[in-house]
Coordinates of C-alpha atoms and ligand atoms in Angstrom, one line a residue:
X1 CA 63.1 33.8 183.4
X2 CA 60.4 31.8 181.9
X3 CA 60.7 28.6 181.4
X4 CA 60.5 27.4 178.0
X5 CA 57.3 24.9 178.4
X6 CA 55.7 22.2 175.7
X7 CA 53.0 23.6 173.6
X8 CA 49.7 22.0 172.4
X9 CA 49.3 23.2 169.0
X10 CA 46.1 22.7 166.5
X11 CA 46.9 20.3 163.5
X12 CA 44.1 22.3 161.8
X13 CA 44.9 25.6 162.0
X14 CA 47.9 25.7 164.1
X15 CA 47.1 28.0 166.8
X16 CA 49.2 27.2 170.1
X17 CA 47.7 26.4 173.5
X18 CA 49.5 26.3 177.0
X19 CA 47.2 23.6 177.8
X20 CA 45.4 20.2 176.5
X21 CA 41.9 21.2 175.3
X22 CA 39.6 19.2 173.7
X23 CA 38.7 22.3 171.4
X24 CA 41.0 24.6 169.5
X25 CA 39.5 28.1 170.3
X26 CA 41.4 29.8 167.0
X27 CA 39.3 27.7 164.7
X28 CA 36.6 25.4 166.7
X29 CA 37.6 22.1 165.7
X30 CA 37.9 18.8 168.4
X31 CA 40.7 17.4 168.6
X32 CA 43.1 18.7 167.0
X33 CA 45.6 19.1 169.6
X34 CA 48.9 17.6 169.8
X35 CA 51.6 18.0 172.1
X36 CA 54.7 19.8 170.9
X37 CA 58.6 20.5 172.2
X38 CA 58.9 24.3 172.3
X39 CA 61.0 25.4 169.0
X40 CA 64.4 26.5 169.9
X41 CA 63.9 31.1 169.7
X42 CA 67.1 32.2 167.8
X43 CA 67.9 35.0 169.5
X44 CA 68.6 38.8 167.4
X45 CA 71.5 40.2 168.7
X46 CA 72.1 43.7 167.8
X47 CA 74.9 44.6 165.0
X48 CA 75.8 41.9 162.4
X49 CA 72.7 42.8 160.2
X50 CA 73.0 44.1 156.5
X51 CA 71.6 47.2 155.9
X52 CA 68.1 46.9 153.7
X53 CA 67.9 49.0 150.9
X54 CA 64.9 51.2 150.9
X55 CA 63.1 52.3 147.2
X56 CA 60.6 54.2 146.2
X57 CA 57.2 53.0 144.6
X58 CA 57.8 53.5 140.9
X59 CA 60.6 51.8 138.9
X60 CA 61.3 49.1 136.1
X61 CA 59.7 46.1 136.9
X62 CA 58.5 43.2 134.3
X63 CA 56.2 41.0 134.7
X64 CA 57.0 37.6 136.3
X65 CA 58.4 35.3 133.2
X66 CA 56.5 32.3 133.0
X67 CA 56.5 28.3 132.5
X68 CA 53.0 26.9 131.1
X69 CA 52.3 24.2 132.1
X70 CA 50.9 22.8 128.7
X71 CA 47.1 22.4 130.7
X72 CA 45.5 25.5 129.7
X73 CA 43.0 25.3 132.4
X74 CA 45.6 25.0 135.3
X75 CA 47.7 27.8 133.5
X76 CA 44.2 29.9 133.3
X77 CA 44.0 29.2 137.4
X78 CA 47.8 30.1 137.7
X79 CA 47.1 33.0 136.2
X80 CA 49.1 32.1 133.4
X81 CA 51.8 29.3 134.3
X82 CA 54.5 28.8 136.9
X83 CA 56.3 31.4 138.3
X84 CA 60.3 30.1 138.6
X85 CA 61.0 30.7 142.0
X86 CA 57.8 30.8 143.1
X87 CA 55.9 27.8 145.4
X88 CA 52.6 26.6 144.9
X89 CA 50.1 23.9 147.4
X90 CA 47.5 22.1 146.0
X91 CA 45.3 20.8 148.3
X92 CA 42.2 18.3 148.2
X93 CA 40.9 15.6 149.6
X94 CA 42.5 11.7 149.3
X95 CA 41.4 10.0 146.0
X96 CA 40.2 13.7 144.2
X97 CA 43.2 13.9 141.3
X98 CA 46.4 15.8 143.0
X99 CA 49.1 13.1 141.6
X100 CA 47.3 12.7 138.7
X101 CA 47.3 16.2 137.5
X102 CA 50.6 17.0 138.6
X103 CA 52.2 14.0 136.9
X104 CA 50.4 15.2 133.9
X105 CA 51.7 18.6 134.1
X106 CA 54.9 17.7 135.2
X107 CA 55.2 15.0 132.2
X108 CA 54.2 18.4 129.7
X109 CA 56.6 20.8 131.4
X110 CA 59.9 18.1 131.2
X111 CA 58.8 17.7 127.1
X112 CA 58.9 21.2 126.6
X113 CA 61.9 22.0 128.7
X114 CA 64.1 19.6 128.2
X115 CA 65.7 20.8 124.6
X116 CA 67.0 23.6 126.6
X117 CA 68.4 21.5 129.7
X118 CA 66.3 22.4 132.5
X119 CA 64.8 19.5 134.1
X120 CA 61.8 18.4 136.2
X121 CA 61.4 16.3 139.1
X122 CA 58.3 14.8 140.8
X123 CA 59.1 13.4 144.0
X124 CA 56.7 11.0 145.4
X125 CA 56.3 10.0 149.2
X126 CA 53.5 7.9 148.8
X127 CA 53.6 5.9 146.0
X128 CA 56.6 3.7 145.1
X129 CA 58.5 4.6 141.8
X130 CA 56.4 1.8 140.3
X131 CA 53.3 3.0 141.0
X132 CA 54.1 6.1 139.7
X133 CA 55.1 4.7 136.5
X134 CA 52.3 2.7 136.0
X135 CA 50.4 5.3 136.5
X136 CA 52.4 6.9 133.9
X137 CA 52.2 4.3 131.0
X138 CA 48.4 4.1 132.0
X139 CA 48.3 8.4 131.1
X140 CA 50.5 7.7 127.8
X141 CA 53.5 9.9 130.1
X142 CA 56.1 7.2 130.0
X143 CA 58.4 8.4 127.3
X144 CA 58.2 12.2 129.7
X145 CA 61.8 13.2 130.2
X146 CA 61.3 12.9 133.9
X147 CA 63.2 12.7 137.2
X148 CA 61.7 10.5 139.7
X149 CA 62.2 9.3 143.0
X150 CA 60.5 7.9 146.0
X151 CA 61.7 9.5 148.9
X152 CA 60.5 11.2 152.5
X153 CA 63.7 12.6 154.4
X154 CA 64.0 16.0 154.1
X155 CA 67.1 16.1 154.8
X156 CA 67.9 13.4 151.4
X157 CA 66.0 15.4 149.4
X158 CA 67.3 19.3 150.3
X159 CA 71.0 17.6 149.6
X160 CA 70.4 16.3 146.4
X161 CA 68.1 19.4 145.4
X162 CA 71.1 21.5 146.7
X163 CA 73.2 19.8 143.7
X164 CA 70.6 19.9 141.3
X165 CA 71.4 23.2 139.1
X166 CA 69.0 22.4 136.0
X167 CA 66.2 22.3 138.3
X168 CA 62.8 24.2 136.7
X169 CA 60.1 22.3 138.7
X170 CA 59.8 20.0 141.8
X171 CA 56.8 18.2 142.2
X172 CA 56.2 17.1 146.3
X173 CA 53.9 14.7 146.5
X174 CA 52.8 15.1 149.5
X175 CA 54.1 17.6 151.8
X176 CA 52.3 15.2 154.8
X177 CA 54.8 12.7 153.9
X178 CA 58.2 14.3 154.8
X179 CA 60.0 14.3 157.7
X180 CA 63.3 16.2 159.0
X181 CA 65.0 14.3 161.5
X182 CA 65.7 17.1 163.3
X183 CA 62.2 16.8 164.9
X184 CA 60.6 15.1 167.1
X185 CA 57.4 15.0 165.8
X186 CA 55.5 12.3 163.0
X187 CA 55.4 13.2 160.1
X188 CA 52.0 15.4 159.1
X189 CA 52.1 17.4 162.3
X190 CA 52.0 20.7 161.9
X191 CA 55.6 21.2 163.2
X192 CA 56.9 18.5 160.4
X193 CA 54.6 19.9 157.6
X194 CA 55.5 23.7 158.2
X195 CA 59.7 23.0 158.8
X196 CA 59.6 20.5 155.4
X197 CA 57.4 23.5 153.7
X198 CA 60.2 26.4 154.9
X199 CA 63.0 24.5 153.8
X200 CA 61.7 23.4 150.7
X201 CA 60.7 26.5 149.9
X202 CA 64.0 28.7 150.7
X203 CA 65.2 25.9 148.6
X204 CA 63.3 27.0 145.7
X205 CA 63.7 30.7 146.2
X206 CA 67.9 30.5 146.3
X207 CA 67.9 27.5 143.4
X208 CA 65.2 29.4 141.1
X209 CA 63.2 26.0 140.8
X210 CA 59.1 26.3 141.4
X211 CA 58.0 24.2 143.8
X212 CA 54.4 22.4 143.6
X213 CA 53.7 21.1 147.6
X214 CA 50.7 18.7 147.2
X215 CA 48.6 18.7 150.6
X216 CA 45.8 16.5 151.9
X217 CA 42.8 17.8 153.5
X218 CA 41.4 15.4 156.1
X219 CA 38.4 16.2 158.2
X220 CA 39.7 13.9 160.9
X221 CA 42.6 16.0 161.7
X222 CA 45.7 13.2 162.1
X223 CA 47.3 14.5 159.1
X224 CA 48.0 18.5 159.5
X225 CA 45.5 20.3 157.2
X226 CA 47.6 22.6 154.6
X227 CA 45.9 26.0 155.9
X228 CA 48.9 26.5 158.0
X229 CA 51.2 26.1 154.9
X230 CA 48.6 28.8 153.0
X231 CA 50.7 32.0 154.2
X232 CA 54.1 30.5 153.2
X233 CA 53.0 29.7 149.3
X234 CA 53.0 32.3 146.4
X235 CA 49.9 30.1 145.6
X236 CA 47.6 28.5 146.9
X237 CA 44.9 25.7 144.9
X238 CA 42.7 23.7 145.6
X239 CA 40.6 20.7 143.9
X240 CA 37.2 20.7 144.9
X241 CA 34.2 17.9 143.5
X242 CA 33.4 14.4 145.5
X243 CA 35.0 11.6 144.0
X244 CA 31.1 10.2 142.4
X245 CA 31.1 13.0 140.0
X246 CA 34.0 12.9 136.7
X247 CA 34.3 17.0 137.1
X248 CA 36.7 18.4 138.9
X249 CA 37.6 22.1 139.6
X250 CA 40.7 23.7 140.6
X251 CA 40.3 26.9 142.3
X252 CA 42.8 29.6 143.1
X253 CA 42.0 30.7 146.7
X254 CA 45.7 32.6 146.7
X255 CA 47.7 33.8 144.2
X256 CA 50.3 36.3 144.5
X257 CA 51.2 36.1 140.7
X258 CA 47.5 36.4 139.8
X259 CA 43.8 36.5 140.0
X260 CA 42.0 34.4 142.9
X261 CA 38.5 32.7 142.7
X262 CA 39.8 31.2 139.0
X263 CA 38.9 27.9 138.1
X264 CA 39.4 25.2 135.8
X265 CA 37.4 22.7 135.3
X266 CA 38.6 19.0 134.2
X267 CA 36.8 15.9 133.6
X268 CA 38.1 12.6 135.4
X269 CA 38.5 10.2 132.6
X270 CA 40.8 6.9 132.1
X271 CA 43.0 9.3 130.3
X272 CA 43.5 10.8 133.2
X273 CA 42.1 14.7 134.0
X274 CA 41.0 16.0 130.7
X275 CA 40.6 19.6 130.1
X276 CA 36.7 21.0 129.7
X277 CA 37.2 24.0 128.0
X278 CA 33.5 24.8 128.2
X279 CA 32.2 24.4 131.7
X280 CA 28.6 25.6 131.5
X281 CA 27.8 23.0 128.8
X282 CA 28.9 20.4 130.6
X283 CA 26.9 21.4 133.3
X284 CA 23.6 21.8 131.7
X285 CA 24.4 18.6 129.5
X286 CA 21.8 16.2 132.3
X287 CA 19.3 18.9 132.1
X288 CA 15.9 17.9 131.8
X289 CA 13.4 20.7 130.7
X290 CA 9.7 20.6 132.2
X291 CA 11.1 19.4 135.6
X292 CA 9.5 21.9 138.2
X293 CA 12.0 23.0 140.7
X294 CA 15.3 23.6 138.4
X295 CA 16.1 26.9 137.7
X296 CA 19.6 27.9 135.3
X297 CA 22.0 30.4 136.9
X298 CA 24.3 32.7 135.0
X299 CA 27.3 32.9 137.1
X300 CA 31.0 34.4 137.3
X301 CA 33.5 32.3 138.4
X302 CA 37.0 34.3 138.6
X303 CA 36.7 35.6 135.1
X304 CA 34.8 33.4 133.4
X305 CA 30.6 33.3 133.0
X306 CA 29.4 29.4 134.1
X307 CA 25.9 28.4 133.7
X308 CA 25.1 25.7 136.0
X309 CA 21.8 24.1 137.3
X310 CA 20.2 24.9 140.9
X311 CA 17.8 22.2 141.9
X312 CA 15.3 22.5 144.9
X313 CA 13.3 19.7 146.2
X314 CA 10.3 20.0 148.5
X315 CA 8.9 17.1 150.7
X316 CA 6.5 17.3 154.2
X317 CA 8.0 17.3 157.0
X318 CA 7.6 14.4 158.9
X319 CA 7.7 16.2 162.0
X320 CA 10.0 17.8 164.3
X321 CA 12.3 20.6 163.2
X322 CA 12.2 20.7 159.4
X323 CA 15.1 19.4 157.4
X324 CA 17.5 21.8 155.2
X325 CA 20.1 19.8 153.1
X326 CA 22.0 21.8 150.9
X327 CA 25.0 20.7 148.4
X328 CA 27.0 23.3 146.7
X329 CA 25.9 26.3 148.2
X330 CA 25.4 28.2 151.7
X331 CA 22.7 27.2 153.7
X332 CA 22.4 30.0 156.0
X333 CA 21.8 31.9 152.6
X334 CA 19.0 29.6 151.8
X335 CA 17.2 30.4 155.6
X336 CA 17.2 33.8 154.4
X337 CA 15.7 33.3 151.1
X338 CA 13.0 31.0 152.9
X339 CA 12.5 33.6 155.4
X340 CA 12.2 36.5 152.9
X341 CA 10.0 34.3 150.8
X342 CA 7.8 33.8 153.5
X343 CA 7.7 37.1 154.5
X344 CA 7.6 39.5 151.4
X345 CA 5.9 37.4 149.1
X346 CA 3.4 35.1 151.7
X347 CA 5.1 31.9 150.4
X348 CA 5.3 29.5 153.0
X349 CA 8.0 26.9 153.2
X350 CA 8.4 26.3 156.6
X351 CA 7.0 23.5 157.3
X352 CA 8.4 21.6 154.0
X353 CA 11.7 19.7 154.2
X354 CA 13.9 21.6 151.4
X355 CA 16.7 20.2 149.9
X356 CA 19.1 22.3 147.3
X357 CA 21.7 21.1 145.1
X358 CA 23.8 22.8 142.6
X359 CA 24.2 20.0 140.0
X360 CA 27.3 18.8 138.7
X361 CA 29.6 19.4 141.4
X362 CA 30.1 23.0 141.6
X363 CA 30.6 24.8 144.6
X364 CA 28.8 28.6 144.4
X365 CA 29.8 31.3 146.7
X366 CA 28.4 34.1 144.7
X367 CA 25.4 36.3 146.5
X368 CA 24.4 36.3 142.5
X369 CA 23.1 32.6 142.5
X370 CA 19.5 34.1 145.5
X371 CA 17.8 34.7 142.4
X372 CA 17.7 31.4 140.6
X373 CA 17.4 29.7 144.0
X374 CA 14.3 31.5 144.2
X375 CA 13.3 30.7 141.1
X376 CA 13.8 26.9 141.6
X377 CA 11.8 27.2 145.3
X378 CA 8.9 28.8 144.2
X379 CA 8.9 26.1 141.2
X380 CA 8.9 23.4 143.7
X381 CA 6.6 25.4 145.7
X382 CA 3.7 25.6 143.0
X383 CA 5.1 22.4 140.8
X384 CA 5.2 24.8 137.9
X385 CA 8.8 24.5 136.1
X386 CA 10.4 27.4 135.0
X387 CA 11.4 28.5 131.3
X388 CA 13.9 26.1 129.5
X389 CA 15.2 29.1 127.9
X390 CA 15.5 31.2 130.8
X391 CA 18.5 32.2 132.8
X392 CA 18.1 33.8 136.6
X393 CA 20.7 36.1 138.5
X394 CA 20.4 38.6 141.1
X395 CA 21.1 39.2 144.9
X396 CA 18.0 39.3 147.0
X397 CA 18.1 41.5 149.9
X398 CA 16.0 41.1 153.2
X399 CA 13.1 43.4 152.5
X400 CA 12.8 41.4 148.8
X401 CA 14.6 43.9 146.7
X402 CA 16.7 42.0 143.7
X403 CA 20.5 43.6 143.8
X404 CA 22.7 44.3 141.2
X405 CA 25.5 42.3 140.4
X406 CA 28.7 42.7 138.4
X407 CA 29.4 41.5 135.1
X408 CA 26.2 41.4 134.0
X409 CA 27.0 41.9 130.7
X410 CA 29.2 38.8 130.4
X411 CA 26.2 36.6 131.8
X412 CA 23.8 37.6 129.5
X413 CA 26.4 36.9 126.6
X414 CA 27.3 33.4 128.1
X415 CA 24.1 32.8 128.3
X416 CA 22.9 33.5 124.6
X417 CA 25.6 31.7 123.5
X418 CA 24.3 28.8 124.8
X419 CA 21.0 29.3 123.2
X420 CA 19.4 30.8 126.0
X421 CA 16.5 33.1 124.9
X422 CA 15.2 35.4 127.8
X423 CA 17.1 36.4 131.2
X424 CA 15.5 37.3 134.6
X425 CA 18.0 40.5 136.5
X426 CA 18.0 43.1 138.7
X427 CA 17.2 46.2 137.2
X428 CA 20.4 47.6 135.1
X429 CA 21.4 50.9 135.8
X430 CA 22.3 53.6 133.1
X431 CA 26.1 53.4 133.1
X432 CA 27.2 57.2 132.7
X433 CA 24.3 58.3 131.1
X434 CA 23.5 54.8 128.8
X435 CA 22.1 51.6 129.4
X436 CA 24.2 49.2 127.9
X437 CA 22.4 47.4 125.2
X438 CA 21.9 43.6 125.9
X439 CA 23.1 41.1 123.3
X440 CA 21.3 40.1 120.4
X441 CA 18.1 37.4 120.7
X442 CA 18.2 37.8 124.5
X443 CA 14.7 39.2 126.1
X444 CA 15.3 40.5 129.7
X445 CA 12.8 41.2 132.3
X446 CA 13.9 43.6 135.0
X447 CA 12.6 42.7 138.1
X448 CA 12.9 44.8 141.0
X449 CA 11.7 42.2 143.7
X450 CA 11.3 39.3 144.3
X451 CA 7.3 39.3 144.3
X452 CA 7.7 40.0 140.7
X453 CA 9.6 36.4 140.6
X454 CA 7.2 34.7 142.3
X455 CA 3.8 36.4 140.7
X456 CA 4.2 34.5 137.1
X457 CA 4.3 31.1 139.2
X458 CA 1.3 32.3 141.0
X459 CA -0.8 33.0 138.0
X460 CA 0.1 30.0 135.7
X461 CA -1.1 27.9 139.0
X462 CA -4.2 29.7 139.0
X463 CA -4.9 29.3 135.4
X464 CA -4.5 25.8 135.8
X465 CA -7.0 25.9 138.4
X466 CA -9.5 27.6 136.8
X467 CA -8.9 25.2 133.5
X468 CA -9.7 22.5 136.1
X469 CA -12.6 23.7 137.3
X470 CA -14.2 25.6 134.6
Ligands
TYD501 P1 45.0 10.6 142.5 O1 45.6 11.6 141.5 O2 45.8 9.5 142.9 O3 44.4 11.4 143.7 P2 45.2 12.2 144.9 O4 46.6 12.3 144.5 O5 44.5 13.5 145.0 O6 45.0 11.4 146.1 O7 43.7 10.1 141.8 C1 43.0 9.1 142.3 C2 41.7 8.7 141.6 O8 41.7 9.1 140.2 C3 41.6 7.3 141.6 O9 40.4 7.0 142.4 C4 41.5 6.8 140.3 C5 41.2 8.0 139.4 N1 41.9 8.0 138.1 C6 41.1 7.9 137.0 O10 39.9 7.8 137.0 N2 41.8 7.9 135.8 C7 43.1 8.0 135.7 O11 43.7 8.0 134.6 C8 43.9 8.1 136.9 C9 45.4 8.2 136.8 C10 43.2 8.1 138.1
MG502 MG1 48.2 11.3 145.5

């Protein structure tokens, strides 16, 4: 028989090894690996099992009842408020605004429930109930019908949630912190964070309470990182920005009870995290027209259209391999709209240090954003700034064709709400037999590829030359 043997699990991702390794193969990062006791296998014994009930497909079934929080754009990101029964994580890093915007929200939720009975507890494991309530009187919270408490042991907390029956919300704060004594492992391992995680949860499932898990994202690994929580959770959000900008944006990378890829967007303010309930202005408000290199994408993000900023910067090289530093957006995408510059439209970048930003904080994922990085390269490229009234999006494939992209429509609109005037696209198809008509006051020109981008740069520098010399 084999012999039950110690494990070396990743606190990362929480793949298991037989051996130490300096590397976890599952997920690549160094060392991660802690030694672990083998977990005790219940065994299945045959007979003693309920029978499980089999249905069909169709049948009554109502929408999932709802608590809002009160924060419009968390409830737009949980797809509409908390679930009872239902656990969320929120992730992030240290310092980013977890606490703060689940105190707030917690505070909003224990107003509006408590007429009817139902209570709401935040239970902190790293701040003392002091802290917490200064942090309270400092957010205008204190006169919140709250429960608080400062406590780590599981096995204190499952008890007195086991009594609780009012129970519509319980705020962990954090996950990392709690420990069942049951275990031999610190607290944050993986082992620790994923038995304190299951427990809490069945908790929540057989009491009818939400749960809200906060987890910390460290790079250096000592503290488990939540991704192995991210398959036990009905939701899963996290807060992205760096701690120098005010905005902060939540974003729904799970959500059984909703749409993914929705965000909200909240401003960092001594009031604590403030609601933006429009984005793109706020990103567009440092804009500086005439600046050559800045180009405005019309994005999507979940539902919503966000206009945001792309900024390119070129500098020589000062030898050696040239430098790519990119914030806010892939930079294996940006080698390929070097490359594709270089090679379908002549434009050569490769020996020029680039650096991209997306301004304001935002983090883009969307193949949609190519065609304003373009836009903002070859502005570098011929220090010729593009239109202040002009919006760019579009995928850009290898050979330089520009790609469709969805939603179109609700770009353009965005866009000439914000008193944007013209639009650079891919070509729009007929849909069914019509072209959709573009809003009002907004000029669009087609472009099919990306040498059409680049050619109006091109001239304007020429003109200027010929000025010069003429
Ligand atoms: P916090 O919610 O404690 O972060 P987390 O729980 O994710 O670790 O937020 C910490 C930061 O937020 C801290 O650096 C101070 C700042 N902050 C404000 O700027 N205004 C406020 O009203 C509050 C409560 C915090
Ligand atoms: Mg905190």
């Amino acid at each position: 028989m084999a012999r039950d043997r110690t494990r070396f699990v990743c606190q990362e991702c929480g793949a298991a090894h037989p051996k130490w390794q300096g590397r976890c193969d599952a997920c690549g990062a160094w060392n991660t690996l802690s030694e672990e006791a083998p977990a005790p296998r219940p065994a299945v014994r045959a007979g003693g099992g309920r029978r499980v009930a089999f249905v069909g497909l169709a049948g009554e079934s109502a929408p999932p009842p709802r608590i809002p929080t009160g924060i419009a754009e968390l409830d737009r990101v949980l797809g509409g408020g908390l679930v009872p029964a239902s656990a969320v994580l929120v992730g992030g890093d240290p310092g980013i605004g977890k606490s703060t915007i689940l105190l707030q929200a917690a505070a909003r939720i224990a107003e509006a429930l408590s007429p009817g009975g139902r209570r709401v507890l935040y239970v902190s494991g790293e701040e003392a109930v002091e802290q917490v309530r200064l942090r309270a009187l400092r957010l205008g919270l204190a006169g919140a019908p709250l429960g608080l408490a400062a406590a780590t042991a599981l096995r204190d907390i499952a008890a007195s949630l086991e009594e609780e029956r009012d129970a519509a919300l319980v705020v962990i704060d954090s996950i990392q912190t709690l420990w069942l004594d049951a275990l031999d492992s610190a607290p944050g391992t993986v082992a620790q964070v994923r038995a304190c995680a299951a427990e809490l949860i069945r908790l929540a499932k057989s009491r009818g309470f939400a749960v809200v898990l906060v987890g910390h994202v460290t790079k250096e690994g000592t503290l488990a990182g939540p991704r192995v929580l991210e398959h036990m959770v009905d939701a899963t959000l996290y807060f992205e920005g760096d701690r120098g900008h005010q905005f902060r944006i939540l974003r729904a990378v799970k959500n059984r009870f909703g749409a993914t890829d929705e965000i909200g967007v909240f401003e960092m303010t001594e009031q604590g995290l403030v609601e933006v309930a429009n984005p793109s202005a706020l990103f567009l408000a440092e804009r500086r027209g005439n600046v050559s290199g800045a180009a405005v994408f019309a994005g999507i993000e979940g539902t919503r259209p966000v206009l945001v900023e792309v900024q390119a910067l070129l500098a020589p090289s000062a030898g050696g391999a040239p430098r790519r530093s990119v914030v806010g957006w892939d930079s294996g995408r940006l080698s390929m709209l070097l490359a594709v510059l270089e090679a379908r439209c002549g434009l050569s970048l490769g020996a020029n240090d680039v650096y991209l930003n997306i301004a304001g904080g935002l983090r883009i994922a969307e193949p949609a954003a190519d065609l304003a990085v373009a836009a903002a390269l070859v502005s570098a490229a011929t220090d010729r700034p593009t239109e202040a009234d002009t919006v760019y999006f579009g995928e850009v494939g290898l050979s330089g064709e520009v790609r469709q992209v969805a939603q179109a429509e609700a770009r353009l609109r965005e866009a000439q709400k914000l008193g944007f005037a013209a639009a650079v696209l891919p070509p729009r198809l007929a849909r069914a037999g019509r072209a959709v008509p573009p809003p009002e006051g907004i000029r669009l020109s087609e472009i099919g590829h990306i040498a059409d981008l680049v050619a109006p740069f091109a001239e304007q520098a020429q003109r200027q030359r010929q000025r010069r010399t003429g």
